[in-house]
Each structure stands twice: as C-alpha cells, then as structure tokens.
Short mmCIF file of C-alpha atoms and ligand atoms in Angstrom, two decimals:
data_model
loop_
_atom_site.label_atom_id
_atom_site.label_comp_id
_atom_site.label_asym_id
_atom_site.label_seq_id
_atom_site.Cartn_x
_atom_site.Cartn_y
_atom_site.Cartn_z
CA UNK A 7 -45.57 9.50 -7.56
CA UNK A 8 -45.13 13.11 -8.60
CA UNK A 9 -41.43 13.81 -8.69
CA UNK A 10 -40.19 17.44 -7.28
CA UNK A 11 -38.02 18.09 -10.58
CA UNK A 12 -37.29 17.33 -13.99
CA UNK A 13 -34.50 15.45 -15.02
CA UNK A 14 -34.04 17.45 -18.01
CA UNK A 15 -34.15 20.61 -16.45
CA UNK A 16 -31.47 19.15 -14.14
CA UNK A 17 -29.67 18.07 -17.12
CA UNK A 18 -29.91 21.29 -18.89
CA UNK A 19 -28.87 23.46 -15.96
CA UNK A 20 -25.23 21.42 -15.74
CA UNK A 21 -25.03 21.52 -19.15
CA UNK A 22 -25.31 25.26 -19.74
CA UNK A 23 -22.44 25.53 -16.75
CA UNK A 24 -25.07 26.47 -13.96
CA UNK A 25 -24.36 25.22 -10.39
CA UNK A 26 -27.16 22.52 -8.87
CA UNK A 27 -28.98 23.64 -6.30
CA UNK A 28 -28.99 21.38 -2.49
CA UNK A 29 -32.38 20.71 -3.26
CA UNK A 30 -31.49 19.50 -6.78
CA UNK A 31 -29.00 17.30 -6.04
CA UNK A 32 -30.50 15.66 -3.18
CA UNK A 33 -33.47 14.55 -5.46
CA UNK A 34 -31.52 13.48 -8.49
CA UNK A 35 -29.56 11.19 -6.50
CA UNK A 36 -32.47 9.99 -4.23
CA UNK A 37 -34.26 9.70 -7.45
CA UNK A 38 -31.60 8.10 -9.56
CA UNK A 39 -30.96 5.39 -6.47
CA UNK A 40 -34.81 4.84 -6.51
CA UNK A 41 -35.12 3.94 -10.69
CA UNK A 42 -36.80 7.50 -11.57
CA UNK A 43 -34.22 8.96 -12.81
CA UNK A 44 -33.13 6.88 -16.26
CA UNK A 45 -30.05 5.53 -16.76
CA UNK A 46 -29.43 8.00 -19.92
CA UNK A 47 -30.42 10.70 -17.89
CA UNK A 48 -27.49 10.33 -15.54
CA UNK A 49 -25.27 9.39 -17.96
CA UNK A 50 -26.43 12.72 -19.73
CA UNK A 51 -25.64 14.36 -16.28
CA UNK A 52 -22.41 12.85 -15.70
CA UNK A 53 -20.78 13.68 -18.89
CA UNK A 54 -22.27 17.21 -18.21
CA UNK A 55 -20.39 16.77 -14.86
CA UNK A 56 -17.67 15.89 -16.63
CA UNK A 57 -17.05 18.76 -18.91
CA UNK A 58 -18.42 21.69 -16.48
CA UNK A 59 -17.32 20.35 -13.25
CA UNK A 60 -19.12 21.30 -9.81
CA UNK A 61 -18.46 23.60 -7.01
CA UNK A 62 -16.99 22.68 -3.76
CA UNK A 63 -20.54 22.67 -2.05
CA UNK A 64 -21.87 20.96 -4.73
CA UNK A 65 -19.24 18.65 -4.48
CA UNK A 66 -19.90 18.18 -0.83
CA UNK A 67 -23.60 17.85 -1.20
CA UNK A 68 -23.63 15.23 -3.89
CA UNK A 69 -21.32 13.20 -1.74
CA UNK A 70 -23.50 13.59 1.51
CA UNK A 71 -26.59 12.53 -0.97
CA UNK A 72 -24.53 9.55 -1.97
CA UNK A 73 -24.22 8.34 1.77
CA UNK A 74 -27.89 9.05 2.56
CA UNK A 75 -28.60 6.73 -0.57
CA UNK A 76 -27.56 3.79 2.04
CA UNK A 77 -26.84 3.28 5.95
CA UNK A 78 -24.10 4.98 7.76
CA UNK A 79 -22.20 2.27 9.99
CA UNK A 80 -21.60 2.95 13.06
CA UNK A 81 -18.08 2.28 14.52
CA UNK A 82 -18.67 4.38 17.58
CA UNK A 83 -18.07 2.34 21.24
CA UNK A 84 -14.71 0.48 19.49
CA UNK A 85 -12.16 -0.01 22.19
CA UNK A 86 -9.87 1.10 19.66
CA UNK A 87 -9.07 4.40 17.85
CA UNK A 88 -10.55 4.01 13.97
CA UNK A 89 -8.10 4.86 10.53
CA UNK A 90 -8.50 3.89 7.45
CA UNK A 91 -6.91 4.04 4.32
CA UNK A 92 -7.67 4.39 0.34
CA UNK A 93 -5.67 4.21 -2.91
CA UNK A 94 -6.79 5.60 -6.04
CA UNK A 95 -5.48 2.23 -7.64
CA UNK A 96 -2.44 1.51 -9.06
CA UNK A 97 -1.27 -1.70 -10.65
CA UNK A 98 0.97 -4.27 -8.03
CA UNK A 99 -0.79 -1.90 -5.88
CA UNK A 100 -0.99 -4.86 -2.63
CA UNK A 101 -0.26 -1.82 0.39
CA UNK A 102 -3.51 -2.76 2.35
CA UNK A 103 -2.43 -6.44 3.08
CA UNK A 104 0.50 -5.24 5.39
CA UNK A 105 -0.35 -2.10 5.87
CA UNK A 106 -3.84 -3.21 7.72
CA UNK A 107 -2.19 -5.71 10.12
CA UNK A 108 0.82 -3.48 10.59
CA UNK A 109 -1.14 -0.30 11.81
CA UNK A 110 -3.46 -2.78 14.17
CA UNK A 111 -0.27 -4.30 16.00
CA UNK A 112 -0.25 -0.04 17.54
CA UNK A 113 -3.34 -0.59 19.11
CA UNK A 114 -5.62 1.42 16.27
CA UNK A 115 -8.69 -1.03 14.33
CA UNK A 116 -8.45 -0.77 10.96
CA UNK A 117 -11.87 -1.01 8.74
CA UNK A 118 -10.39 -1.64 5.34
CA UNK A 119 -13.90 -2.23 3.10
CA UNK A 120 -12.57 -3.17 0.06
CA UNK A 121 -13.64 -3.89 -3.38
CA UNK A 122 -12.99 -6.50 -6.54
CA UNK A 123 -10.56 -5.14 -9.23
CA UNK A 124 -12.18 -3.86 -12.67
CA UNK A 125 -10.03 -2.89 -15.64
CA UNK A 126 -6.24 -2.91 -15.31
CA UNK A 127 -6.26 -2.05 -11.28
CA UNK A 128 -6.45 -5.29 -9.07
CA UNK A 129 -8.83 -5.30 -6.24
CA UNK A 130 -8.08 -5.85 -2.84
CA UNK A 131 -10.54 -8.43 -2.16
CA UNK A 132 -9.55 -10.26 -5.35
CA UNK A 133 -5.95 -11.03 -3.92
CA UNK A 134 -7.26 -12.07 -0.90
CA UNK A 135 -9.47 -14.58 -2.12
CA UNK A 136 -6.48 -16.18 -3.63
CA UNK A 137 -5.85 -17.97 0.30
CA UNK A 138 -7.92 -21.14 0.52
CA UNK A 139 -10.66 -20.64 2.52
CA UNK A 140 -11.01 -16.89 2.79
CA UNK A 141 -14.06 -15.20 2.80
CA UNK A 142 -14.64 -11.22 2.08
CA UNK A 143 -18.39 -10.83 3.53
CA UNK A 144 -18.75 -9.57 7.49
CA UNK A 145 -21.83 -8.94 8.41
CA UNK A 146 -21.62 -5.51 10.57
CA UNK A 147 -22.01 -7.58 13.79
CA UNK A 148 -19.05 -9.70 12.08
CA UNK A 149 -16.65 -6.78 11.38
CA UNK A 150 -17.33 -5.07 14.65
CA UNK A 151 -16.56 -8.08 16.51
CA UNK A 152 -13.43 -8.40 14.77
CA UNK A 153 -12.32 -5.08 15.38
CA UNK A 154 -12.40 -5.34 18.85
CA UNK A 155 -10.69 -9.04 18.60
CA UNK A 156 -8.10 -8.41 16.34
CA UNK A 157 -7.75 -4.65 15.83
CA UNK A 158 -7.81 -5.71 11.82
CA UNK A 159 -10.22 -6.43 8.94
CA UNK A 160 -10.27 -6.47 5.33
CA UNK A 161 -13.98 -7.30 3.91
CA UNK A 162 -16.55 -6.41 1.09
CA UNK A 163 -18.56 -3.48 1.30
CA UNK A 164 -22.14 -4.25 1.69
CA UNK A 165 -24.68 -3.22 -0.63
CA UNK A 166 -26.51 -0.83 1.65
CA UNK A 167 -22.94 1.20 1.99
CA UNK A 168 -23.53 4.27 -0.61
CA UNK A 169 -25.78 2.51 -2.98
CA UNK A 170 -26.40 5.79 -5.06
CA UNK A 171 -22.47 5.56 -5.74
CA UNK A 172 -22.49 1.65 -6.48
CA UNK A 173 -24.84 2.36 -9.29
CA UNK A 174 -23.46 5.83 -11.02
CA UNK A 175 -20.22 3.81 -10.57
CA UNK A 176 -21.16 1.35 -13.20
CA UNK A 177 -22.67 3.69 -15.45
CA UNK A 178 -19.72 5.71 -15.42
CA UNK A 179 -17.42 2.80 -16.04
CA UNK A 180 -19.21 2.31 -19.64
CA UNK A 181 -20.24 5.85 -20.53
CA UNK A 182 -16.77 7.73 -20.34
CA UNK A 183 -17.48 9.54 -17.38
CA UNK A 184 -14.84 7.91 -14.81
CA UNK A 185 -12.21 10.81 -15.18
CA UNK A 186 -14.11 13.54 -13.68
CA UNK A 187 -12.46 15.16 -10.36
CA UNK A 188 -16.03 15.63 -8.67
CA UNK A 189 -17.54 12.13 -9.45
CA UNK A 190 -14.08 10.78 -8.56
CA UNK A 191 -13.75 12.27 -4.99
CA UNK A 192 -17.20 12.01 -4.14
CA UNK A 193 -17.13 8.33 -5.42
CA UNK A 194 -14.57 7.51 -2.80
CA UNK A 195 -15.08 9.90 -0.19
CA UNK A 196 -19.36 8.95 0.67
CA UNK A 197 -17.79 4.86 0.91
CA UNK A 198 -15.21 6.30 3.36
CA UNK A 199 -17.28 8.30 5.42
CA UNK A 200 -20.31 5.98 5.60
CA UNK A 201 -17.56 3.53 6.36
CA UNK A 202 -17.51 5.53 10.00
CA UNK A 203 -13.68 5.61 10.11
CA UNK A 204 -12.94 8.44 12.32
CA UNK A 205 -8.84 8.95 10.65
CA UNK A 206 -8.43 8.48 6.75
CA UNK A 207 -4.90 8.24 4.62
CA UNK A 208 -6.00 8.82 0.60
CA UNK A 209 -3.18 7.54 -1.79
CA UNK A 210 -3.44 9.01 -4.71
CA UNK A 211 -1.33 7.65 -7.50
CA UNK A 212 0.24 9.66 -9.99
CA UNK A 213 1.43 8.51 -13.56
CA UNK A 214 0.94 5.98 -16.62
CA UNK A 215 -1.07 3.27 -14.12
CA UNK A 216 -3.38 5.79 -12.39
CA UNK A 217 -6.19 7.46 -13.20
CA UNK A 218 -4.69 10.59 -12.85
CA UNK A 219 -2.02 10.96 -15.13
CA UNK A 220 -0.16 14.46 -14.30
CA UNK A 221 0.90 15.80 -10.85
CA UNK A 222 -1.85 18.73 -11.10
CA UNK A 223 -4.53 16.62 -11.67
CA UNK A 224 -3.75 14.51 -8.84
CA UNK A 225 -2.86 17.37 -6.24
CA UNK A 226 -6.45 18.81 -6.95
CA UNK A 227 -8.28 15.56 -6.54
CA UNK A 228 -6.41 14.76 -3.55
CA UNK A 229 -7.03 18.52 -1.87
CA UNK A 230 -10.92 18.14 -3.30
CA UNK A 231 -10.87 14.57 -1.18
CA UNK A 232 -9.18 16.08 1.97
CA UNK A 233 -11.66 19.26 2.05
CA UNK A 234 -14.29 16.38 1.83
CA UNK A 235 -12.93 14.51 4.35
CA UNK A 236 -12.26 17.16 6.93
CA UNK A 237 -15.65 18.86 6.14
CA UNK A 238 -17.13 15.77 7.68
CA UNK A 239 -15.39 15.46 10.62
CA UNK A 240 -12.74 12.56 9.42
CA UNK A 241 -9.06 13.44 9.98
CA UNK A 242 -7.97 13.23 6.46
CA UNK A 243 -4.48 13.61 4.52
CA UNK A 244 -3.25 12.37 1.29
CA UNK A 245 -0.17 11.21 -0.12
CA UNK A 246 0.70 11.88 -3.56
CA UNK A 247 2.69 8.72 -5.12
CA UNK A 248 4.54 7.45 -8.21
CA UNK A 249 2.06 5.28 -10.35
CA UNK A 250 4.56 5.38 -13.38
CA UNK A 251 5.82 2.44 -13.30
CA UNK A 252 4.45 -0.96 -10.87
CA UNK A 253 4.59 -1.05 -6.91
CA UNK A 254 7.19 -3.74 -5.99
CA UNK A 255 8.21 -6.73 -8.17
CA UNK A 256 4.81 -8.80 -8.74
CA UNK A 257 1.66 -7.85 -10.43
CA UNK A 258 -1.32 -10.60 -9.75
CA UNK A 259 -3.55 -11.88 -7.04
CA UNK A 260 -1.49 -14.93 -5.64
CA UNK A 261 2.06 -13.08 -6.62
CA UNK A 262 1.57 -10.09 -4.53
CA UNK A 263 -0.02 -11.94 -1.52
CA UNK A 264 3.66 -13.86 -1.81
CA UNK A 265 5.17 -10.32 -1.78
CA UNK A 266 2.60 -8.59 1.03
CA UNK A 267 4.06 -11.84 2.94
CA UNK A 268 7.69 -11.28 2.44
CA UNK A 269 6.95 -7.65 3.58
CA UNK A 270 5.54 -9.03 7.08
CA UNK A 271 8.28 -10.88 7.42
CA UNK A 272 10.26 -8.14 7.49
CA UNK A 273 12.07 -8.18 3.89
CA UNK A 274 10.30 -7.62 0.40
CA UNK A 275 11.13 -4.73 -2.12
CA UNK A 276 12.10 -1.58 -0.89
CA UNK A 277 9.44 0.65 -2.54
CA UNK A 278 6.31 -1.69 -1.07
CA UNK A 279 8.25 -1.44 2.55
CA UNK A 280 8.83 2.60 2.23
CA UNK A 281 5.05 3.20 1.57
CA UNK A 282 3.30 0.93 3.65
CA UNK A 283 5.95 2.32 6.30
CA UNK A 284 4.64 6.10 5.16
CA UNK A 285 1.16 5.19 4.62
CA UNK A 286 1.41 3.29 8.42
CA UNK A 287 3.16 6.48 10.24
CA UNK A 288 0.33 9.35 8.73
CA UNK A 289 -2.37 6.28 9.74
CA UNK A 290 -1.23 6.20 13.46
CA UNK A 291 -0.80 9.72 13.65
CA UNK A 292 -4.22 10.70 12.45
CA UNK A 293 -5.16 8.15 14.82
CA UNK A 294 -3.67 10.36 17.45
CA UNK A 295 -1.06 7.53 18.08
CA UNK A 296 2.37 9.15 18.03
CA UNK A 297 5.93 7.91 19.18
CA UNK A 298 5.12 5.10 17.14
CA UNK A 299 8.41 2.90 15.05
CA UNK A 300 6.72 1.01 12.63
CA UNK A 301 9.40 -0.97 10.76
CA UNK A 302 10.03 -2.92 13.95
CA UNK A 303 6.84 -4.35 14.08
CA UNK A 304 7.46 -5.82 10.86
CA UNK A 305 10.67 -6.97 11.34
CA UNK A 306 10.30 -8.61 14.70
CA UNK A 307 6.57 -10.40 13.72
CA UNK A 308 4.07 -8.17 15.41
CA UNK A 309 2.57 -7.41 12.40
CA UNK A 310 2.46 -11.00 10.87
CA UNK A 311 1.24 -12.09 13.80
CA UNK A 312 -1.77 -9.82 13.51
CA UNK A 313 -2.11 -10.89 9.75
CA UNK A 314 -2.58 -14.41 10.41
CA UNK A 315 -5.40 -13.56 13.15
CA UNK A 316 -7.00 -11.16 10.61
CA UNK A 317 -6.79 -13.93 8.09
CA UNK A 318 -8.20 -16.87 10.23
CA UNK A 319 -10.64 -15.07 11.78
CA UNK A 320 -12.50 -14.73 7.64
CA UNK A 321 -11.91 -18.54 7.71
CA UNK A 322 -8.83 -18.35 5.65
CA UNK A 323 -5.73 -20.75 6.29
CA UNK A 324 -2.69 -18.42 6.41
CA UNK A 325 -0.42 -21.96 6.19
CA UNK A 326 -2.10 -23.30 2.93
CA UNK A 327 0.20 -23.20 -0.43
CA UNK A 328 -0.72 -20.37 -2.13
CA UNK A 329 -2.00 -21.42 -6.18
CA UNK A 330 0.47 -21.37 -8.33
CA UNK A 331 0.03 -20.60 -12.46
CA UNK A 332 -0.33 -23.95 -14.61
CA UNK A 333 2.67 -21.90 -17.58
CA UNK A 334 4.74 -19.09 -17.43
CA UNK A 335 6.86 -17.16 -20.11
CA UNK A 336 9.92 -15.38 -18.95
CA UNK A 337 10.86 -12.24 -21.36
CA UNK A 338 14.68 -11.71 -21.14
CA UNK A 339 16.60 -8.53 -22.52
CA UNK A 340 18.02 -8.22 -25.75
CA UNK A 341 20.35 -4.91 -24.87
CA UNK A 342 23.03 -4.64 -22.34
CA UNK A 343 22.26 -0.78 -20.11
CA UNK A 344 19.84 0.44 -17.83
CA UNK A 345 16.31 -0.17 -17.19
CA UNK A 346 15.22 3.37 -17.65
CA UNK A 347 11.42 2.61 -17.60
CA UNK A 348 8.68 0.26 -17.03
CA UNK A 349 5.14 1.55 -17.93
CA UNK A 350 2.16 0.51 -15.26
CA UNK A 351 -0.42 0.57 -17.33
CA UNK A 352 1.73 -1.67 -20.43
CA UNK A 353 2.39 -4.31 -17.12
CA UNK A 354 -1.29 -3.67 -15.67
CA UNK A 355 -3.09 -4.90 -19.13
CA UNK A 356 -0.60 -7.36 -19.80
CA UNK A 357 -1.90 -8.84 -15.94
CA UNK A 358 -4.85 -8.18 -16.81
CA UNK A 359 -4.84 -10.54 -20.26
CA UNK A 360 -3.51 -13.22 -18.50
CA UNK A 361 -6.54 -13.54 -16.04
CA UNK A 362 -5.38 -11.27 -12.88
CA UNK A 363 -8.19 -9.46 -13.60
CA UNK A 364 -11.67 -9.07 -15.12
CA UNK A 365 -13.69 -7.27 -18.48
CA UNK A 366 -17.02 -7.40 -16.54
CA UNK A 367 -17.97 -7.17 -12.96
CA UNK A 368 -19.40 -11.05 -13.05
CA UNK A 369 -16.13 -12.70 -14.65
CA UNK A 370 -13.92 -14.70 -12.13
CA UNK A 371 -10.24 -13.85 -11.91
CA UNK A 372 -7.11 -16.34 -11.84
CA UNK A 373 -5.71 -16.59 -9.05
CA UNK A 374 -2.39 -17.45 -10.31
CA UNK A 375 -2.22 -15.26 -13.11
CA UNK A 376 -0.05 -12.09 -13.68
CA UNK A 377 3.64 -11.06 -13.83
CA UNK A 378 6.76 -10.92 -12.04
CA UNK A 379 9.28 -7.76 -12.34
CA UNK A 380 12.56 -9.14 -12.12
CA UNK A 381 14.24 -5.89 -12.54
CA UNK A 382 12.57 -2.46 -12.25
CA UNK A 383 13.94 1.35 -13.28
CA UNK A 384 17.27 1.68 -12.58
CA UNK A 385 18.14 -1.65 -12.20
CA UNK A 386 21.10 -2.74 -14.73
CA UNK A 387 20.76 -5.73 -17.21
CA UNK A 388 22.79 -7.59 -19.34
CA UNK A 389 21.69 -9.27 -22.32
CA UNK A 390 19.63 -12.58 -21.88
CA UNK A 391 18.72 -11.56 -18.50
CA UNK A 392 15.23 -11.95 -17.19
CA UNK A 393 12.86 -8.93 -17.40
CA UNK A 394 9.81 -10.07 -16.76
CA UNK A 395 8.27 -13.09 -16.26
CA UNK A 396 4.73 -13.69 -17.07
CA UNK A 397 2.00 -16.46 -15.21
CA UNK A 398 -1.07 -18.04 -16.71
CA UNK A 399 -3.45 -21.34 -16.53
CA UNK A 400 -3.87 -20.54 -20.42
CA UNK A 401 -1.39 -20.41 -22.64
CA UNK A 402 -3.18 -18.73 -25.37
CA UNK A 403 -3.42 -16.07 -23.29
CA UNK A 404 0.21 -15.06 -23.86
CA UNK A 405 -0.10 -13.29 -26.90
CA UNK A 406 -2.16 -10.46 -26.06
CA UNK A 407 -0.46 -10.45 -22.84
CA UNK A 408 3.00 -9.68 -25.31
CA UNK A 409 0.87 -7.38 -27.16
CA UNK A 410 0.56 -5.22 -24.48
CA UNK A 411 3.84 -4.96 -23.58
CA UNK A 412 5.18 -4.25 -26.80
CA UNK A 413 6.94 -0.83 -25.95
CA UNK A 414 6.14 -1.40 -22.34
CA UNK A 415 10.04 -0.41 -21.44
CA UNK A 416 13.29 1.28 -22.56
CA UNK A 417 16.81 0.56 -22.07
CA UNK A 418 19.68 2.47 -22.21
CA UNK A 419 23.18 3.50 -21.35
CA UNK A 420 22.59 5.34 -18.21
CA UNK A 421 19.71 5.25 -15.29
CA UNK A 422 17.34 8.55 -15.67
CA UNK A 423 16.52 10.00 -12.48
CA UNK A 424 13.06 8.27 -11.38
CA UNK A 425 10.89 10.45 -10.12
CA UNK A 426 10.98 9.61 -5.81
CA UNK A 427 8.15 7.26 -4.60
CA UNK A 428 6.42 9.49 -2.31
CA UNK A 429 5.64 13.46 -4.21
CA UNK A 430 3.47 15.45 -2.06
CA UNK A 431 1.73 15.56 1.31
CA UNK A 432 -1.83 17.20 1.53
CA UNK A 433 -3.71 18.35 5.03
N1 LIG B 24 -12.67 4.49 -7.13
C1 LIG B 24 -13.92 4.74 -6.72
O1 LIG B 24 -14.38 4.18 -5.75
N2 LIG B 24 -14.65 5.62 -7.42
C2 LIG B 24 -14.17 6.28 -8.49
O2 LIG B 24 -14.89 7.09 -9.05
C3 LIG B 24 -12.87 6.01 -8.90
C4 LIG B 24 -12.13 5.11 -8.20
#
C-alpha cells in the first residue's frame, strides 16, 4: 500500500522544531498502530517530541489520533451521572480502592479502567488481584451492567481502548522518552476520554516518587491535561499533590488493600482519608452532585458496603484472609529526633525489590510483598524504634531492598515544615 508520507520527513520536520501538520499526525499514528511506521522511527519521533515539544493543537490532535487508533465506549443511557478519576502514580498510591466505592454510595458510576504497575509505581489492578478470587477483565456488556448495579467498577482496559497509545507506551518506557509533557498528557488523556467518562479528577503528583519532580512541571502537565479534557467535552480539574514522600503507612499490593480497608471503615491514616475525601468532593461536584458530606459515608459503612458489592460482583471474596509475606525485616532507628523525611522513590524501589512490583510487563508480582511506614515526616522517634518494616516470600531479596534505602531518610532535632498534601487546584 502506498503510504501518504514519509516517516523521515515526519521525523525531520519535529526534529528541526517544525510543528506537525493534522494531516501528519493522523497518519503517523494510524500508520505506527498499523506496523508501517518502524519501531525506530517512532522512537526517533518521540525523542524528537521530547526535546522540541508540540503545540497545544498538536497536542490535541495526536491525542484524538490516539483514540481513533481503537473504539470509543460508549457510557451514554447510564442511569447514573459518569466521573472518573486518574493519578499520575505515586508510590502507596491505593486512592482508587475507596475512593471508587465512596463516590458511587452518592449516586454517580464510577468507570475506573485501570492498569498493572511497571517500575516503582504500583498498579491498581495489581493490588486488587491480591483478594482471592478477583478478576480485572469486564467485557463492555460486563462493566455496563455493573454500573447500573452497583454504581462502581474497577477493571482492565481492553486492548481495543487507545491501542496507538498501548504501543508508543512501551516504546517509550525503554527508549527514554516517558518524561515528555505532550506524550505524557496525551498518553492519559485519549484512555480517559475513550473511556466515555463524562466528569474527570487528574491527580497529579508532585515530588521524589512522581514523574514530575518540581511544582512547574507538574502545574503545566496538569493545565495541558485539563485544556485536553475540557476541549473534549469532559468536565476536567486537577489536583496538584505531595509525591515526596509515600501516601499513608503501607507500600505493596496486599498492605495497602489492608489500609484502603481501614479507610472504609472509617479510620486509616490521615493523609489517605484527606485525599480520597478531596479527590471524592471535586468527583461529585464535576458530577454535578453538590451538598454532598463525604466522610460520613465512610464512617457510617455506605461506602464499604458498596466496596464489597463492587468486589463480589468481579468474583472476588471481600471476607477471604488477605496473603500475608512468608519474612519480614523491621529497620529500627539508630538516632533519637524527628523524622524530617522519607523519600518515595528510595521506599518505591525498595517495594519494588521485594516483589510488589515488576521489571517487565509479563513478570508476576507478590502479593505480599512491600513495606510498612511505621512512622512518616514529622513523626518523633526514639532510638530502637521501628521505622520501617519490610515484607517478602524471599529473603534474598532483602538486600537490594536495603540498598535502596540507604539514604532513603533523615533525622533530626526538629520537624521541617512538610510541604501540605494537597498544592494546587487547576480548572
Ligand atoms: N501514565 C500513562 O498512562 N501514560 C504516560 O505517558 C505516563 C503515565
């Protein structure tokens, strides 16, 4: 088949800081998704991408090429209002297991498509799978069904959902081309809005554990995201949120299911309460739900009762034991002060060694693995006290685990002021 341009010329016209043309991106991607454009062509393109960045329509039009790569579902007819919402991925990061039953107990379905952790970020889908019997695939008939029943679902995107996007993704993983504001934000944004989600809450983490490390950086990605979003007719705001040290006190499949539980049962750490509660209240309202007092439902059930219908109806048994890890290692302090930090990404990799998460996208995770926080920043300790304690099924794992968390946190004679939770709001 005769193709309408030439990769190279493509290539070239990024990489002398030219802007693609609709017609140009349109084929690229179409071509890319169909095998004509070579994998070292993109990658040439991305890091191109990369370097010279891309205008807001070309933003917008290489995220509306990524959703015509695949099928738009259709959530239209719901008897429920649709919101959504996405993090940028932080590490104990486990908001979307309360947060989805929470903001379905107000009446509004929430179509969480999810995906599997890679690197030192835990996937959603990963920590579910850590309940016996639970099962991420829907089919569309599936997830619609359940919408309507329980208001609530947390599932696997299928691979006809932005298929041009599930592709570059990869490529971009191993070629150094992740960090890039335009491939980032249309990454996210063609899943969400092929997703059909008429509301959409971004949380975009800020600090050591994110992928945006500085509060600039993050404030354009999330205002890129939000144009993106509102562009195509999704209610969209963002939240800009501390990703400098872990959400909450566990890091790990299993271990932050625990803690998503104690949240819906209307205790768990104060920072995992106050966003899910924040995260919950701009959900509703872009829902056009408002009067709304969302830490009741947690505290009197309404939420958990939702959670245990979302988990049944995917087959899982929200009553089974939850795995527990075959060893641990408990690290205690050796200075009596303050906990001044705790460095995400030192706790994410150290997870991440001990089997929370995976190198390649076909390795399987352990359950059981990861770490608990028993103090965070702030906090005082003593010497001998616990600081973290850490979970395997493999003991030789520890040592790379303790590797990584070498200078992972500092203690001194007085608390520095943290930086608050929750740093920005962007409509
Ligand atoms: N998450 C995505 O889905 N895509 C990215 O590019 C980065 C994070």
């Amino acid at each position: 088949m005769s193709e309408t341009f030439d990769a190279v010329d493509v290539i070239r016209t990024k990489r002398d800081r030219g802007a693609l043309s609709d017609a140009q991106i349109d084929w690229v991607i179409d071509a890319y998704t169909r095998g004509s454009v070579a994998e070292e062509q993109m990658a040439a393109l991305a890091m191109a991408i990369l370097l010279n960045g891309m205008t807001r329509r070309e933003i917008a039009r290489w995220t509306d090429a990524m959703i015509r790569s695949g099928r738009r579902l259709d959530l239209t007819g719901l008897t429920r209002p649709t919101a959504d919402k996405h993090s940028t991925g932080g590490v104990g990061d486990k908001i979307t297991l309360p947060l989805t039953p929470l903001v379905a107990s107000f009446g509004v379905a929430v179509p969480q498509l999810s995906g599997r952790g890679l690197g030192h970020t835990g996937g959603t889908l990963d920590k579910l799978e850590s309940i016996p019997g639970w099962r991420a695939e829907l089919t569309t008939a599936e997830l619609r069904r359940q919408l309507d029943d329980v208001g609530a679902a947390i599932c696997a995107a299928g691979d006809d959902l932005a298929p041009a996007d599930k592709k570059l993704y990869a490529l971009r993983d191993v070629t150094g081309t992740v960090e890039s504001i335009p491939l980032i934000a249309s990454s996210i944004m063609s899943k969400k809005i092929a997703e059909g989600t008429s509301a959409l809450v971004l949380d975009v983490k800020v600090g050591s554990g994110a992928f945006m490390a500085t509060r600039a950086e993050a404030t354009e990605l999330a205002r890129t995201m939000v144009d993106l979003g509102t562009d195509a007719g999704v209610t969209t705001v963002a939240l800009l949120t501390d990703m400098d040290t872990p959400l909450g006190r566990t890091v790990g499949n299993a271990l932050e299911v625990r803690e998503a539980l104690e949240v819906l049962a209307g205790g768990g750490p104060t920072d995992v309460v106050d966003l899910t509660c924040a995260l919950a209240d701009e959900m509703l309202t872009a829902a056009g739900r408002d009067g709304h007092e969302v830490r009741a439902a947690l505290s009197d059930g309404r939420a958990m009762d939702r959670w245990r219908a979302m988990i049944t109806a995917q087959h899982g048994d929200p009553d089974a034991p939850l795995p527990t890890a075959r060893v641990t290692h408990t690290i205690t302090a050796t200075e009596r002060g303050v906990l001044q930090t705790l460095d995400a990404r030192a706790v994410g990799v150290a997870a991440w060694r001990l089997g929370a998460g995976r190198a390649r996208k076909e390795d399987a995770v352990h359950p059981a693995a990861g770490i608990e926080l028993h103090a965070k920043p702030g906090d005082p300790v003593t010497v001998g006290a616990p600081l973290l304690t850490l979970h395997t099924d493999e003991p030789q794992r520890f040592e790379r685990a303790l590797a990584a968390l070498d200078s992972a946190w500092r203690i001194g004679p007085d608390a520095s002021t943290p930086r608050p939770l929750i740093i920005d709001r962007i409509a």
